[in-house]
Short mmCIF file of C-alpha atoms and ligand atoms in Angstrom, two decimals:
data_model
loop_
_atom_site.label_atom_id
_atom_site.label_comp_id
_atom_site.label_asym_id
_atom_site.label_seq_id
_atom_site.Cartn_x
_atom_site.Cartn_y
_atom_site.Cartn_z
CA UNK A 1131 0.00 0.00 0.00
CA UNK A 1132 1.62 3.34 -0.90
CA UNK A 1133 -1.00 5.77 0.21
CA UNK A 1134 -5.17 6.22 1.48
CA UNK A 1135 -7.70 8.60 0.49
CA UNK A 1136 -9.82 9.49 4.15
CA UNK A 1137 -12.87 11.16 3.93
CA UNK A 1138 -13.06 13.41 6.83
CA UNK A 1139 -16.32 15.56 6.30
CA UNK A 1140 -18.67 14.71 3.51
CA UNK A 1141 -21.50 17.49 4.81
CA UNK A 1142 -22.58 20.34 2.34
CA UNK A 1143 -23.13 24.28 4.20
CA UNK A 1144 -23.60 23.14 8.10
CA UNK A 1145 -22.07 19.94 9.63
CA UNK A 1146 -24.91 17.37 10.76
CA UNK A 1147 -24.39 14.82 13.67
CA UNK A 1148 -22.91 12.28 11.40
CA UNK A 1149 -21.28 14.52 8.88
CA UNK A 1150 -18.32 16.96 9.42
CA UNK A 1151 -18.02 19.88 7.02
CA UNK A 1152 -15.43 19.52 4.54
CA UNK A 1153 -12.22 17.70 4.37
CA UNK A 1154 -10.11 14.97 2.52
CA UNK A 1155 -6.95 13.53 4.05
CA UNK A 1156 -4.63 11.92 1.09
CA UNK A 1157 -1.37 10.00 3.45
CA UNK A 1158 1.24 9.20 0.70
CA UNK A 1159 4.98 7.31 1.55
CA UNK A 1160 4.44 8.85 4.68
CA UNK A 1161 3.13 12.49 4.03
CA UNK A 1162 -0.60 14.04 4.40
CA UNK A 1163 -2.31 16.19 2.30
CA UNK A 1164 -5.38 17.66 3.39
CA UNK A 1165 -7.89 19.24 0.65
CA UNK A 1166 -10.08 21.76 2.29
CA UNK A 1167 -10.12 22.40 5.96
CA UNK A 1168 -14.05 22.69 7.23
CA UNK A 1169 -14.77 23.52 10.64
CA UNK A 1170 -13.62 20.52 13.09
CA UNK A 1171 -11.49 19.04 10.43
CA UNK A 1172 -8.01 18.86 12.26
CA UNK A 1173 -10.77 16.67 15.19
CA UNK A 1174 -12.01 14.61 12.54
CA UNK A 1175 -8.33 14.28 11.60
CA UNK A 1176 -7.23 13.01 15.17
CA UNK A 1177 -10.65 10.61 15.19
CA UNK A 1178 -9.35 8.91 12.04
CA UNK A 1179 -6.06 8.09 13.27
CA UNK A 1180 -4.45 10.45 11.23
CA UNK A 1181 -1.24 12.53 12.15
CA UNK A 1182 -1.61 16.32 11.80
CA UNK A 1183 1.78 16.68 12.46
CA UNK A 1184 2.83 15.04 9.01
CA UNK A 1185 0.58 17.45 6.97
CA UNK A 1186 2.74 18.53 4.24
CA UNK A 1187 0.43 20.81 2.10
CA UNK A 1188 -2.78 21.91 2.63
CA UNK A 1189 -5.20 22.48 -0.77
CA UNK A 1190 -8.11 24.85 -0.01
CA UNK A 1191 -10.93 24.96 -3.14
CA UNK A 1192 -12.66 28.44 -2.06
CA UNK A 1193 -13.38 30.77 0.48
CA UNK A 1194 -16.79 29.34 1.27
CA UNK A 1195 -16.80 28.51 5.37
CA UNK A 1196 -17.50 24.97 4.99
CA UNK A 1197 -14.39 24.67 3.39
CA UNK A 1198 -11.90 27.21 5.83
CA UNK A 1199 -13.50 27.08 9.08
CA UNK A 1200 -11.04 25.14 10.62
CA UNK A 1201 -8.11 26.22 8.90
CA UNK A 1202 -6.63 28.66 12.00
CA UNK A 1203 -7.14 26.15 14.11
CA UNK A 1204 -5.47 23.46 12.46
CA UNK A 1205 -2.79 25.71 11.67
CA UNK A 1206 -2.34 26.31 15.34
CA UNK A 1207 -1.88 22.91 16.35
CA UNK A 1208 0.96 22.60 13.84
CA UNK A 1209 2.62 25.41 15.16
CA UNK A 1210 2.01 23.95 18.89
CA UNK A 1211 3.75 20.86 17.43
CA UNK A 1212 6.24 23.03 16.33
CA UNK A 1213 5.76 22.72 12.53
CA UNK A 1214 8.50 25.05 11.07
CA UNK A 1215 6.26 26.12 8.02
CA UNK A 1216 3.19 24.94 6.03
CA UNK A 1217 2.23 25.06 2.69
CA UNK A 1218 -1.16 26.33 1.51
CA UNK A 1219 -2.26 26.78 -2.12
CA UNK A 1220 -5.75 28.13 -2.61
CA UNK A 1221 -7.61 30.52 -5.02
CA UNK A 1222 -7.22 34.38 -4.38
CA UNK A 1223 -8.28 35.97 -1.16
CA UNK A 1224 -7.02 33.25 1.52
CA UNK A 1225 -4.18 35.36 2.42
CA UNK A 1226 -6.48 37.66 3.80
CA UNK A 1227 -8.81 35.60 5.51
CA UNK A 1228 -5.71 33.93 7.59
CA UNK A 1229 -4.01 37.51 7.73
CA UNK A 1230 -7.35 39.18 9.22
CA UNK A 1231 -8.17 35.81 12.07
CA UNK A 1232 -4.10 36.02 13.23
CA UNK A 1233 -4.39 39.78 13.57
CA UNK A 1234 -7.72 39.51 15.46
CA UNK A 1235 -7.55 36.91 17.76
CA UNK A 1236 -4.55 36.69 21.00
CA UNK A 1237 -1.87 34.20 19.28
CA UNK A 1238 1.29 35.22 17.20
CA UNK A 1239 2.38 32.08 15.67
CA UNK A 1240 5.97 30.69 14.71
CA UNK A 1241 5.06 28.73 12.00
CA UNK A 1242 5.52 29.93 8.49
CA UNK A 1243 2.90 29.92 6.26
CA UNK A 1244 3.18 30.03 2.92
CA UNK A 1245 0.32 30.38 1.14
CA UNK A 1246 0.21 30.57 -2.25
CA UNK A 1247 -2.90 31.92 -3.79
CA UNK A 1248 -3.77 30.73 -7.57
CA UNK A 1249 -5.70 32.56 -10.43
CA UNK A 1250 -8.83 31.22 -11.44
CA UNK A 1251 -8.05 28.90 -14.97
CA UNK A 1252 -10.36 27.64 -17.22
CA UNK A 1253 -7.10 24.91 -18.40
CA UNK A 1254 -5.84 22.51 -16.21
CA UNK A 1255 -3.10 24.14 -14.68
CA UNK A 1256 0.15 22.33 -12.64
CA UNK A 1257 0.54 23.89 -9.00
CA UNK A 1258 2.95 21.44 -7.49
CA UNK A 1259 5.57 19.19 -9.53
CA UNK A 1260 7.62 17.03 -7.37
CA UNK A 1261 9.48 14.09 -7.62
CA UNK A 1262 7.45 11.40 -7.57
CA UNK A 1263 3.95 13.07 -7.94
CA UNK A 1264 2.49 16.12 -9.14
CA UNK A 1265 -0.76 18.55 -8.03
CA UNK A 1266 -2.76 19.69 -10.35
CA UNK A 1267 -5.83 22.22 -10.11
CA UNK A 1268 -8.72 23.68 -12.78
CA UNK A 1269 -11.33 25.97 -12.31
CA UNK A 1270 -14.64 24.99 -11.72
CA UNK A 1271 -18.34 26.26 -11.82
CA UNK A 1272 -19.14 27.42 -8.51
CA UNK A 1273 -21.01 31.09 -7.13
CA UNK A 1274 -17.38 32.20 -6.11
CA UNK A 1275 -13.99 31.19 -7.55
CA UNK A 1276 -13.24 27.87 -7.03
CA UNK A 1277 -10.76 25.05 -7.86
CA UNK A 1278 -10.63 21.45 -7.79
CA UNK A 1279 -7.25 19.31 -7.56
CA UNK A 1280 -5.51 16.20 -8.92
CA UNK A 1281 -2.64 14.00 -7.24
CA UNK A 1282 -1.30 12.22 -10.08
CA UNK A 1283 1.90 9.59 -8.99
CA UNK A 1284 4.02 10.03 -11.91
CA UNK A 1285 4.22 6.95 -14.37
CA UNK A 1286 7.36 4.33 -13.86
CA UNK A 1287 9.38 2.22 -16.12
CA UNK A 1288 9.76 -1.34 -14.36
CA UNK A 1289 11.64 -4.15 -15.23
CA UNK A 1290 9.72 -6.94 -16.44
CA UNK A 1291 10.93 -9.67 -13.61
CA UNK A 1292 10.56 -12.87 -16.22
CA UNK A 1293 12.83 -11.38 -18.95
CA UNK A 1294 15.04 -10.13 -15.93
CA UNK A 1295 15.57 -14.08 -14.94
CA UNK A 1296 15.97 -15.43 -18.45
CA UNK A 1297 18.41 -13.10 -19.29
CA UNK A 1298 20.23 -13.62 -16.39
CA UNK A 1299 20.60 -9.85 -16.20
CA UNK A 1300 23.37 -8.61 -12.68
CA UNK A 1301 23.80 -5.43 -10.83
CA UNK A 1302 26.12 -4.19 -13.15
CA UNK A 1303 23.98 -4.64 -16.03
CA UNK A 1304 20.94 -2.45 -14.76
CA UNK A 1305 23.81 0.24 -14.58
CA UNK A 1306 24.77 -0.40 -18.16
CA UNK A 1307 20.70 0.15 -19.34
CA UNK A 1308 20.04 3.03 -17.28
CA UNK A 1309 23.29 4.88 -18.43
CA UNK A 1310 23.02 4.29 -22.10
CA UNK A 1311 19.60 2.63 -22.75
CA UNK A 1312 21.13 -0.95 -23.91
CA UNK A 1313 23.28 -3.91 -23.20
CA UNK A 1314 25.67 -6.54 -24.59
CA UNK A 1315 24.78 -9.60 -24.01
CA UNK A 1316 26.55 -12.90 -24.88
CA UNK A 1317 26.50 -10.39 -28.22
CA UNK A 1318 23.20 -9.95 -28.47
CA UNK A 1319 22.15 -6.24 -27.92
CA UNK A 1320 19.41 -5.44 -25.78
CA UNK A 1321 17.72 -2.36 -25.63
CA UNK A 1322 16.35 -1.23 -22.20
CA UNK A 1323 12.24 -1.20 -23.23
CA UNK A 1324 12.61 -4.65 -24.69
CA UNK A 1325 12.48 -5.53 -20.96
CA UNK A 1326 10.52 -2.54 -19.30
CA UNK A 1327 6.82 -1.69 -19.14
CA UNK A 1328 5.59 1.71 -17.78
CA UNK A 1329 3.99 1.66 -15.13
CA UNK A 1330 0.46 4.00 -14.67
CA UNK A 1331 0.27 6.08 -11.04
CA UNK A 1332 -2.51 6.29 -8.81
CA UNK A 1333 -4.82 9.40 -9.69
CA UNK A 1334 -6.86 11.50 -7.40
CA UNK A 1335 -9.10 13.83 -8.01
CA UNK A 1336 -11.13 15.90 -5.87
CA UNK A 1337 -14.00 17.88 -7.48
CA UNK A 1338 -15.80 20.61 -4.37
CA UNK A 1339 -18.50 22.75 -5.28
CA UNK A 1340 -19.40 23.83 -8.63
CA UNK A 1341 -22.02 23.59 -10.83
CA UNK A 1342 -21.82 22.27 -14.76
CA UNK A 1343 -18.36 22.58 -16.40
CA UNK A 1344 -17.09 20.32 -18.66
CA UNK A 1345 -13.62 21.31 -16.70
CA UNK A 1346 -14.83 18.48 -13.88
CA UNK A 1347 -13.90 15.66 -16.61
CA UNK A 1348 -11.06 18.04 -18.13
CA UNK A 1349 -9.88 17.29 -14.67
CA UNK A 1350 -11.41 13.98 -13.64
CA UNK A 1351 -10.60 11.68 -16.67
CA UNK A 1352 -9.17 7.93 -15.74
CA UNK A 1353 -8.96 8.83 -11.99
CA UNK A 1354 -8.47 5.68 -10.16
CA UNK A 1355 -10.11 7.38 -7.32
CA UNK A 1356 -12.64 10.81 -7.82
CA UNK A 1357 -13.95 12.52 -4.99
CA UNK A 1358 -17.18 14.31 -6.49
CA UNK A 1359 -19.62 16.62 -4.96
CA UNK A 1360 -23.00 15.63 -5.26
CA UNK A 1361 -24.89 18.26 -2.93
CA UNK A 1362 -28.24 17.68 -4.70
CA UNK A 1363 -30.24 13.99 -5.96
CA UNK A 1364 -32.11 16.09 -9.44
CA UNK A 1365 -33.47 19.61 -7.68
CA UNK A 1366 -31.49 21.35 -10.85
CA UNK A 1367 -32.90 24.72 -10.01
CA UNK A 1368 -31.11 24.77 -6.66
CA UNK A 1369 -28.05 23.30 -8.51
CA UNK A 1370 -28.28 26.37 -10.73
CA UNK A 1371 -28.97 28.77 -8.43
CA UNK A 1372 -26.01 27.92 -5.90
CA UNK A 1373 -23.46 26.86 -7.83
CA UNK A 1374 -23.93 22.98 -7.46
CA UNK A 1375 -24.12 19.34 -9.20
CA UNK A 1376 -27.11 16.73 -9.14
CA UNK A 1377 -26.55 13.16 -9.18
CA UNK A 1378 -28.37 13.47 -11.67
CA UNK A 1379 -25.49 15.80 -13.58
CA UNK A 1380 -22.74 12.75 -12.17
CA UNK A 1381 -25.09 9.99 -14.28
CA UNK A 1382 -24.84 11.90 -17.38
CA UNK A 1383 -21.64 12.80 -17.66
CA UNK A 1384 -20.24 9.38 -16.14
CA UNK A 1385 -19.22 7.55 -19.47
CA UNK A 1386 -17.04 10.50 -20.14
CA UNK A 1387 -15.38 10.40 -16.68
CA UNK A 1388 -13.80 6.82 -16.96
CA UNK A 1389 -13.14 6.61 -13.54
CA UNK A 1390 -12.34 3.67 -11.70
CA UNK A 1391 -14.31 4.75 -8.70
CA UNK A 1392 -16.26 7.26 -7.55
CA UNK A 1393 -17.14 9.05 -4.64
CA UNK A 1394 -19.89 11.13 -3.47
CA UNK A 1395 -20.04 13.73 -1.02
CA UNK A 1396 -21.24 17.31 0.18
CA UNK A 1397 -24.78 16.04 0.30
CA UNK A 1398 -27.51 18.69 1.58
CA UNK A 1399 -28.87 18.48 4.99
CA UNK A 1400 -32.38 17.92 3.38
CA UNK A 1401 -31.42 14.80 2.60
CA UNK A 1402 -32.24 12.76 6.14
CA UNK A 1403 -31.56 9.68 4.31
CA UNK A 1404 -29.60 8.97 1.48
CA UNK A 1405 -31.25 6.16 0.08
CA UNK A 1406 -32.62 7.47 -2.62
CA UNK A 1407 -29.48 8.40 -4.09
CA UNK A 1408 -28.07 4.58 -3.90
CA UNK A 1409 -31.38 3.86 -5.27
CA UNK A 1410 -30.94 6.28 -8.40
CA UNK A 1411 -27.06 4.52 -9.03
CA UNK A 1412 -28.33 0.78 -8.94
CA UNK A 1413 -31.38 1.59 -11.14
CA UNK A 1414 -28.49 2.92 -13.51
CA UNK A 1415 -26.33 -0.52 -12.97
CA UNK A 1416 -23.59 1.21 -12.12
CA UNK A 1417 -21.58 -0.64 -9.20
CA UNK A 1418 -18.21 1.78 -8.91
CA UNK A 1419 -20.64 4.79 -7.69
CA UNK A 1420 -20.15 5.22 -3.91
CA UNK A 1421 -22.12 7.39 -1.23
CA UNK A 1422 -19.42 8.81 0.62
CA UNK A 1423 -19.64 8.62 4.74
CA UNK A 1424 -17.44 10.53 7.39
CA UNK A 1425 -14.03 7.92 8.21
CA UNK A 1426 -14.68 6.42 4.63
CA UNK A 1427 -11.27 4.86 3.60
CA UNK A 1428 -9.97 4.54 0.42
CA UNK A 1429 -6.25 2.61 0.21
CA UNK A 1430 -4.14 2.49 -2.97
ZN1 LIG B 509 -19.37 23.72 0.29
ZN1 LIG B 510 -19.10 26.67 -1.74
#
């Protein structure tokens, strides 16, 4: 297992006694990244079994509350654990929001933060490249500016194992191949992706409020794992009016998102039961459609 997708608030507006607002925990080779930080997060967090300490970066979609209401706090804690500096990337604006609650309230932190606040994109932009993985973020749909993310693993070239053993192939060999793409063996030359396959990483996506945009499957496409809003079952005036998707929307633009599995969350308090919704998937025959719960773990 190199990573796990936690759900830690799957509420849309207000948090209800068995949903938390906001949050999505990603723990990968032994660092977290948290998209959006809803009020209570960094407690849903500890009630998972999650470290806060190893929070890395820290992906906020918009300035809606549901989404930043427990940013400070969180960002306390890390400071109390004596967190030298945290990363924050977020749409325009959050800068101030964190700027105006540290200058109001009785607590001068240590910790840096650096937050770095991204214009809104209609094209898939990339906000994070690093070694092994990279972040990527478009804009969506929403009544304010809004983004949703990717965590694509980048792809890797393996050594097929059976070739490996027939050719006998030593240490010294694999030296050989990566330094100039071939071998000589017993005169017989042997190019390095005779004997390698590439290797697909793990994508993530995580799609927060918004309303139609064909930038959600710009974004979404071959996810292994996509994290989708779903706030509303078919009311598609309310969709309209505050900036977010049906189930409805998520059945008919489905074939197009060729996504291993999916995820719902952000469901309306209206909703006291969700069964409707798993009723609406299974009339569909769809079986890689999932109601998303609070604690809802997803291992890759
Ligand atoms: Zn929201
Ligand atoms: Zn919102």
């Amino acid at each position: 297992m190199k990573g796990k997708v936690v759900l830690l608030g799957t509420s849309s507006a207000m948090p209800t006694k068995d949903r938390n607002n906001s949050g999505v925990y990603l723990g990968y080779k032994g660092k977290g990244f948290l998209f959006d930080c809803g009020e209570g997060t960094q407690r849903q967090i500890m009630r998972a079994g999650l470290s806060i300490y190893r929070i890395d970066k820290i992906f906020i979609s918009h300035l809606h509350t549901d989404h930043i209401l427990g940013l400070p706090g969180l960002i306390e804690t890390l400071d109390m654990h004596d967190k030298d500096s945290i990363e924050i990337h977020s749409v325009k604006g959050l800068k101030n929001v964190i700027d105006c609650v540290l200058n109001g309230v009785i607590y001068a932190p240590d910790i840096q933060i650096n937050i770095n606040e991204h214009s809104f994109s209609a094209d898939v932009f990339t906000i994070f490249e690093g070694k092994e993985f990279r972040i990527k973020a478009v804009g969506l749909n929403h009544v304010v500016d809004c983004l949703g993310f990717s965590f694509e693993e980048k792809p890797k070239i393996k050594y097929n194992k059976e070739k490996i053993k027939q050719l006998d192939l030593q240490g010294s060999d694999f030296i050989q191949l990566e330094k100039v793409g071939y071998i000589n063996k017993n005169g017989k030359i042997i190019k390095k992706e005779e004997i390698t396959f590439v290797e697909k990483g793990f994508k993530f996506t995580y799609i927060p409020d918004t309303y139609r945009t064909e930038n959600i499957i710009k974004l979404a496409k071959e996810s292994d794992l996509l994290v989708i809003e779903s706030t509303y079952l078919n009311e598609e005036n309310k969709a309209r009016e505050y900036g977010h998707l049906t189930l409805e929307y998520i059945l008919q633009i489905y074939p197009e998102l060729e996504c291993k599995k999916i995820v719902l969350t952000h469901f309306s308090r209206r909703y006291s039961s969700l069964e409707e919704f798993e009723n609406r998937i299974r009339e569909e025959g769809i079986t890689n459609i999932f109601l998303g719960h609070d604690f809802m773990e997803i291992s890759f």
